[in-house]
Tab-separated table of N, CA and C in Angstrom:
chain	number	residue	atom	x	y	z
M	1	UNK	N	-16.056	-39.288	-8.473
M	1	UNK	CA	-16.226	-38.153	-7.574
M	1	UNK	C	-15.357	-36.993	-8.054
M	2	UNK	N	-16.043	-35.707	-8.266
M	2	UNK	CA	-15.151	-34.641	-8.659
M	2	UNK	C	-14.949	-34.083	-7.201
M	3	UNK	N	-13.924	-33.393	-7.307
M	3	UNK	CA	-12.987	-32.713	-6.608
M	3	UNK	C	-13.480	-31.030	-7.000
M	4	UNK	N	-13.988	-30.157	-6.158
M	4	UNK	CA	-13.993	-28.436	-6.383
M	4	UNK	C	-12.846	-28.217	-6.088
M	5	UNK	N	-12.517	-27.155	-7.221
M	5	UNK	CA	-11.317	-26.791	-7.222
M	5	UNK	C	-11.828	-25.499	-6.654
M	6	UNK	N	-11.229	-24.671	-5.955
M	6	UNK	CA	-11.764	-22.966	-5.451
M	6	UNK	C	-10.943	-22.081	-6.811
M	7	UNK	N	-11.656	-21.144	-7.320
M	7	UNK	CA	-10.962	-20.634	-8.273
M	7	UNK	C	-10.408	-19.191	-7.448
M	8	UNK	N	-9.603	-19.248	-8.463
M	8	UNK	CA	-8.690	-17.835	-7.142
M	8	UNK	C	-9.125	-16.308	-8.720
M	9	UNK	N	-9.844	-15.776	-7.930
M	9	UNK	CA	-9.746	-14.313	-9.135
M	9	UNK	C	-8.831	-13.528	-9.503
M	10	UNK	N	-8.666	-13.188	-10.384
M	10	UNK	CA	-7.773	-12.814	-11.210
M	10	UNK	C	-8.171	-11.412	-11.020
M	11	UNK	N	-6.790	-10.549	-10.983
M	11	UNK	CA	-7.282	-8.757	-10.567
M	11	UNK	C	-7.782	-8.221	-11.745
M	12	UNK	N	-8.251	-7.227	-12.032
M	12	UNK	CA	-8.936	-6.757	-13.072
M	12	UNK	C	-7.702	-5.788	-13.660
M	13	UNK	N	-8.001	-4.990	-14.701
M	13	UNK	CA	-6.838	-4.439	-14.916
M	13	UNK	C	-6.807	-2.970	-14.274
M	14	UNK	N	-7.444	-2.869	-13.386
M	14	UNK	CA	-7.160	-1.245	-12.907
M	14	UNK	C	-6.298	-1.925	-11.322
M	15	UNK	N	-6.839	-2.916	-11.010
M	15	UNK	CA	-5.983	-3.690	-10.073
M	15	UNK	C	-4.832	-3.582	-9.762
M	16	UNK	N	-4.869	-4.559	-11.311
M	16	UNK	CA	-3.043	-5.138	-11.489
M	16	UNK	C	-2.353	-3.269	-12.089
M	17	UNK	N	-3.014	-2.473	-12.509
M	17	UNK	CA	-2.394	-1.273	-12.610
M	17	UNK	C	-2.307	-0.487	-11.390
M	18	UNK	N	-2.963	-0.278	-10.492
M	18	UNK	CA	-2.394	-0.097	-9.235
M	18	UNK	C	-1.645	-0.826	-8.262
M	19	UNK	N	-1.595	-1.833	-8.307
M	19	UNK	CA	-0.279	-2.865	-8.115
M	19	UNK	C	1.317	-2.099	-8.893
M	20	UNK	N	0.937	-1.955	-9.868
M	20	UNK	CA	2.220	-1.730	-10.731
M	20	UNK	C	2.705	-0.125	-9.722
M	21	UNK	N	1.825	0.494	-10.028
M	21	UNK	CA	2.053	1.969	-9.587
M	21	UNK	C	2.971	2.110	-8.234
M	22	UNK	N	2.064	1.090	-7.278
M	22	UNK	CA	2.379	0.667	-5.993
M	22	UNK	C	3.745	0.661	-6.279
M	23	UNK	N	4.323	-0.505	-6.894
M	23	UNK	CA	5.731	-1.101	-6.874
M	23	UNK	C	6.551	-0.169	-7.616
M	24	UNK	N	6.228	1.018	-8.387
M	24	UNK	CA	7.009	1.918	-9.198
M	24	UNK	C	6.992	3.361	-7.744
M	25	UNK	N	6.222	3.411	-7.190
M	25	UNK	CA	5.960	4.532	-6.205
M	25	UNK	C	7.466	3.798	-4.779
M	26	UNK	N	7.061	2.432	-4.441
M	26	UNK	CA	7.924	2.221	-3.629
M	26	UNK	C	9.376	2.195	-4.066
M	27	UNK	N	9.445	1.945	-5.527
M	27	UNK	CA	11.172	1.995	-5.729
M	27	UNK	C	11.566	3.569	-6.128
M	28	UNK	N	10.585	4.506	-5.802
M	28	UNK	CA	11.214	5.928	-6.066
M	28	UNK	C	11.452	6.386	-4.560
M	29	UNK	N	10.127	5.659	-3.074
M	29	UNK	CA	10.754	6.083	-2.301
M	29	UNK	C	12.273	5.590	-2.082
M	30	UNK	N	12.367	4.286	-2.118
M	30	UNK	CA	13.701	3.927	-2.163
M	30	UNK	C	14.660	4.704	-2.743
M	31	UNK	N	14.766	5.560	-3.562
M	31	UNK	CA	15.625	6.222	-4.120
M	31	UNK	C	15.238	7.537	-3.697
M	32	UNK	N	14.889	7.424	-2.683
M	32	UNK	CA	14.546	9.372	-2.123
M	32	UNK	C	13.757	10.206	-2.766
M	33	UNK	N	13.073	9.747	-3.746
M	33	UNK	CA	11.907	10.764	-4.756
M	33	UNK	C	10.663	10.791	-4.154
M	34	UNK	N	10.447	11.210	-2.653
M	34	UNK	CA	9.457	11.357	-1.814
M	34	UNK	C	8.352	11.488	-2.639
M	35	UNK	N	8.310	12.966	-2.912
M	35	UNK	CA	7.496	13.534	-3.885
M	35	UNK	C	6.761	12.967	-5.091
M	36	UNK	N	7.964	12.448	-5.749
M	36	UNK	CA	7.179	11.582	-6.948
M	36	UNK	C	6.902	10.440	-6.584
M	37	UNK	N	6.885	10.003	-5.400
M	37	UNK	CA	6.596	8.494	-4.848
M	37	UNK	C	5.089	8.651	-4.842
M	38	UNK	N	4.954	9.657	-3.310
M	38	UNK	CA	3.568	9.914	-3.518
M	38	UNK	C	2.815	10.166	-4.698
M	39	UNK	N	2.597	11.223	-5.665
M	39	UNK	CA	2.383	11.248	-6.599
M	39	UNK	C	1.870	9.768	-7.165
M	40	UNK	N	2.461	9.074	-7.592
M	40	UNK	CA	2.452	7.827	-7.695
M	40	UNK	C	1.091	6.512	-6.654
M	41	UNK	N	1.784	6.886	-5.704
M	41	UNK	CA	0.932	6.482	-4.827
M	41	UNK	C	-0.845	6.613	-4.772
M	42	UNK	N	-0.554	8.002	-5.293
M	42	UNK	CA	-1.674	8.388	-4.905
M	42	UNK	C	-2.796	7.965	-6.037
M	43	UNK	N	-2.061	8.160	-7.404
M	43	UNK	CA	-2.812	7.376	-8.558
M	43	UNK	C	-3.378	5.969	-7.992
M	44	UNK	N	-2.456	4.942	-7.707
M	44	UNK	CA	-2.537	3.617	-7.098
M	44	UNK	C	-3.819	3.635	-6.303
M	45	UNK	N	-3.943	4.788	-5.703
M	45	UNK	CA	-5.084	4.313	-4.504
M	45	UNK	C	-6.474	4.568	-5.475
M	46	UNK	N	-6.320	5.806	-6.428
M	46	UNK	CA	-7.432	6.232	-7.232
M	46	UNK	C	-7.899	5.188	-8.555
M	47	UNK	N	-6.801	4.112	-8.686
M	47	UNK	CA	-7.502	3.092	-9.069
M	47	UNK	C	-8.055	2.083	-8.517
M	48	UNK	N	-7.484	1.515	-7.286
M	48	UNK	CA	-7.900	0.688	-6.563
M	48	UNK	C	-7.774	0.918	-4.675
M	49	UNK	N	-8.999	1.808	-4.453
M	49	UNK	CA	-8.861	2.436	-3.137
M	49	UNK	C	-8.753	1.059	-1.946
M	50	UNK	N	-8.579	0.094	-2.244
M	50	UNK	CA	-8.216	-0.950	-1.993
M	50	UNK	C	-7.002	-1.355	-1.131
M	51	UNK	N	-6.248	-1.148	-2.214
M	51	UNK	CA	-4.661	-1.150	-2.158
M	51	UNK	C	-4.039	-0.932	-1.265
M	52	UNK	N	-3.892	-2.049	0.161
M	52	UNK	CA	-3.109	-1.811	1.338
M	52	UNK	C	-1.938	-1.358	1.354
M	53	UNK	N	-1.016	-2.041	0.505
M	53	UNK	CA	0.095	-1.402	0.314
M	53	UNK	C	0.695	0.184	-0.260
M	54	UNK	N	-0.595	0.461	-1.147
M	54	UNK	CA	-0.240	1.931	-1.236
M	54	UNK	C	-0.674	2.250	-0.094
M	55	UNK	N	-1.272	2.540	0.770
M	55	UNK	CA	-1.368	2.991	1.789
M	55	UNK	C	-0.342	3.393	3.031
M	56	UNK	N	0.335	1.755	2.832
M	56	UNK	CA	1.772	1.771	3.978
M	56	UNK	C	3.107	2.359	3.192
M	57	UNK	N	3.129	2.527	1.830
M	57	UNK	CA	4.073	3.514	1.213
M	57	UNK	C	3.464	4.790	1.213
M	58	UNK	N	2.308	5.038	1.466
M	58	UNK	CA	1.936	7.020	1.400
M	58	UNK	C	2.371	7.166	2.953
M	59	UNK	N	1.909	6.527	3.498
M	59	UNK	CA	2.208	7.022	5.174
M	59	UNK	C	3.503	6.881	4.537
M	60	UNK	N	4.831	5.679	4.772
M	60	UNK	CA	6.183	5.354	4.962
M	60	UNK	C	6.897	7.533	4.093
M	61	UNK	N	6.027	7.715	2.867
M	61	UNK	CA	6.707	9.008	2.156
M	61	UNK	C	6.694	10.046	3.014
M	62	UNK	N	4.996	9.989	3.460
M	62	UNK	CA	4.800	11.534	4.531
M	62	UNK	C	5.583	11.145	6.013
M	63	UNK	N	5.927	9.894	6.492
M	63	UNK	CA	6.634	9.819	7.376
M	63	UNK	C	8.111	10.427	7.578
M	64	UNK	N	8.691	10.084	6.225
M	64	UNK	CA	9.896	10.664	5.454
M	64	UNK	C	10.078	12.005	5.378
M	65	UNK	N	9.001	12.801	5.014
M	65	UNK	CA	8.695	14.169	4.895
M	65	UNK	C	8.788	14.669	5.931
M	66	UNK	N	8.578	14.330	7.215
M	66	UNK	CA	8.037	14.700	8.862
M	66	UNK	C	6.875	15.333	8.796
M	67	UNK	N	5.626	14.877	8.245
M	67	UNK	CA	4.541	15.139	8.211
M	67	UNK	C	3.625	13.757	8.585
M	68	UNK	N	3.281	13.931	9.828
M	68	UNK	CA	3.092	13.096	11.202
M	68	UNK	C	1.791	12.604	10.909
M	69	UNK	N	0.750	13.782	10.429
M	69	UNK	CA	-0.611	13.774	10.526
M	69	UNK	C	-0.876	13.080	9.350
M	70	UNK	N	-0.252	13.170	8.231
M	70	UNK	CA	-0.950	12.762	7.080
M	70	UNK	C	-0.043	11.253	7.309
M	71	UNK	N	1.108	10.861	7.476
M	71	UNK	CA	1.249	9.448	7.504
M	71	UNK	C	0.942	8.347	8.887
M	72	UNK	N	0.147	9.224	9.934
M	72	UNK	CA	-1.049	8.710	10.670
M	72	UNK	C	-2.151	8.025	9.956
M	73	UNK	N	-2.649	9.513	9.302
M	73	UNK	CA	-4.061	8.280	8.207
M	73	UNK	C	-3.420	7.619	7.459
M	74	UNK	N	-2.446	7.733	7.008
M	74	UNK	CA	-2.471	6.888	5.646
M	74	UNK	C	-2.249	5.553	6.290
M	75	UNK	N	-1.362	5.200	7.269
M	75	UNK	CA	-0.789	3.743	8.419
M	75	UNK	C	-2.238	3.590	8.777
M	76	UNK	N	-3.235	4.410	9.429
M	76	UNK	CA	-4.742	3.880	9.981
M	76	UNK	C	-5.224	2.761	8.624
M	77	UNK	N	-5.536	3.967	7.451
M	77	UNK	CA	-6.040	3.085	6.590
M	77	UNK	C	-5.397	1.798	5.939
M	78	UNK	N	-3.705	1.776	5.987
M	78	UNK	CA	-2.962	0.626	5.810
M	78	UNK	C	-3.542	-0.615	6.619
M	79	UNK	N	-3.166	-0.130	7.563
M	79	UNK	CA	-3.899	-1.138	9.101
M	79	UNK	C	-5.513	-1.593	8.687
M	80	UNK	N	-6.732	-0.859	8.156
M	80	UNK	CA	-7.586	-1.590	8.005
M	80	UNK	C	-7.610	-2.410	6.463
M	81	UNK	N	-6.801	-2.122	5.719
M	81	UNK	CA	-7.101	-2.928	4.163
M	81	UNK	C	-5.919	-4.173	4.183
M	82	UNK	N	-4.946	-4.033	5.280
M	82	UNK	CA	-4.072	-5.061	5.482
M	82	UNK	C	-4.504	-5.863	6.588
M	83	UNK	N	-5.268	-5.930	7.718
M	83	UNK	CA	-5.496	-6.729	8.573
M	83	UNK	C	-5.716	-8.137	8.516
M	84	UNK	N	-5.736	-8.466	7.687
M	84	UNK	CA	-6.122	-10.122	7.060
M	84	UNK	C	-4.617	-10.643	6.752
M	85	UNK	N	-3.646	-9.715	6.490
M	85	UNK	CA	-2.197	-10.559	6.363
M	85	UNK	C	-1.147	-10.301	7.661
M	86	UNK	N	-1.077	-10.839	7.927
M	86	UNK	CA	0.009	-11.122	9.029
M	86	UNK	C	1.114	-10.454	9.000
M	87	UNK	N	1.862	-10.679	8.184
M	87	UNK	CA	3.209	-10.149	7.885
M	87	UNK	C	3.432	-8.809	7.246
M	88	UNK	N	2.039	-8.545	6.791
M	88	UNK	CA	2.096	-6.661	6.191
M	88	UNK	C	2.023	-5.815	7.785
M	89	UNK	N	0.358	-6.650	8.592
M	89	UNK	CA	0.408	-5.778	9.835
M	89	UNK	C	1.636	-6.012	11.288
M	90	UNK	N	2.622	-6.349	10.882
M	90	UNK	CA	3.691	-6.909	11.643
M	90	UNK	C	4.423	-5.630	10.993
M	91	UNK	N	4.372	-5.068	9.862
M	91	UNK	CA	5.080	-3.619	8.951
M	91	UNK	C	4.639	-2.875	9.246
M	92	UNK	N	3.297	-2.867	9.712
M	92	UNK	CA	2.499	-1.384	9.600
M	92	UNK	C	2.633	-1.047	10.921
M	93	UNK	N	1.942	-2.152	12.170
M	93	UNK	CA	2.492	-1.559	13.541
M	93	UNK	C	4.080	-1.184	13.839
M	94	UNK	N	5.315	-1.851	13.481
M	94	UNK	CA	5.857	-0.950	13.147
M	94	UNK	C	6.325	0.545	12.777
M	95	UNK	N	5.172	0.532	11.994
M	95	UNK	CA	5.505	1.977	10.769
M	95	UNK	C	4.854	2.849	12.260
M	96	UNK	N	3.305	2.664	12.690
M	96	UNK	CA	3.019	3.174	13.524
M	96	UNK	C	3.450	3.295	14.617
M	97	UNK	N	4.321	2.718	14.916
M	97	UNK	CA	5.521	3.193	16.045
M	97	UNK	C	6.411	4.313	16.027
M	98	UNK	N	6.382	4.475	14.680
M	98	UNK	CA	7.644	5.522	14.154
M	98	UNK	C	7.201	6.609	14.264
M	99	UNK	N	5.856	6.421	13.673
M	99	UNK	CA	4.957	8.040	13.399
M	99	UNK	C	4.731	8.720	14.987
């Protein structure tokens, strides 16, 4: 008797390059480079409009900025590409508390 294994997919490379972007955008907000965070960010989403997490770092920058309206959508759209993980939308309602 064989056993199915479920194969798990592997990201493509515009994926795993907006992944990267993601994680290079969040360690500039960390270091206060609002500006070039977004920037950053925003590539991330233009490869993979996907990308929940760029989403909850573009809101988290324009939140930073005090620009209310634009890190509204960006937390909306966080909230719908993250809803399937638990522990991101436990961050994002959060985030949407702040805004």
């Amino acid at each position: 008797m064989q056993i199915a294994h479920k194969e798990t997919r592997q990201p493509s490379p515009r994926e795993k390059a907006s992944i990267q972007l993601t994680q290079e955008g969040k360690q500039l907000l960390d270091e206060g480079q609002t500006d070039n965070a977004i920037r950053l960010l925003e590539q991330a989403i233009g490869l993979n409009p996907s990308n929940g997490q760029s989403y909850y770092y573009l809101a988290q920058a324009w939140l930073e900025k005090g620009i209310f309206s634009e890190a509204k959508e960006f937390n909306n759209l966080a909230q719908i590409y993250l809803q399937d993980d638990k522990n991101w939308m436990i961050r994002v309602e959060q985030q949407a508390d702040q805004i």
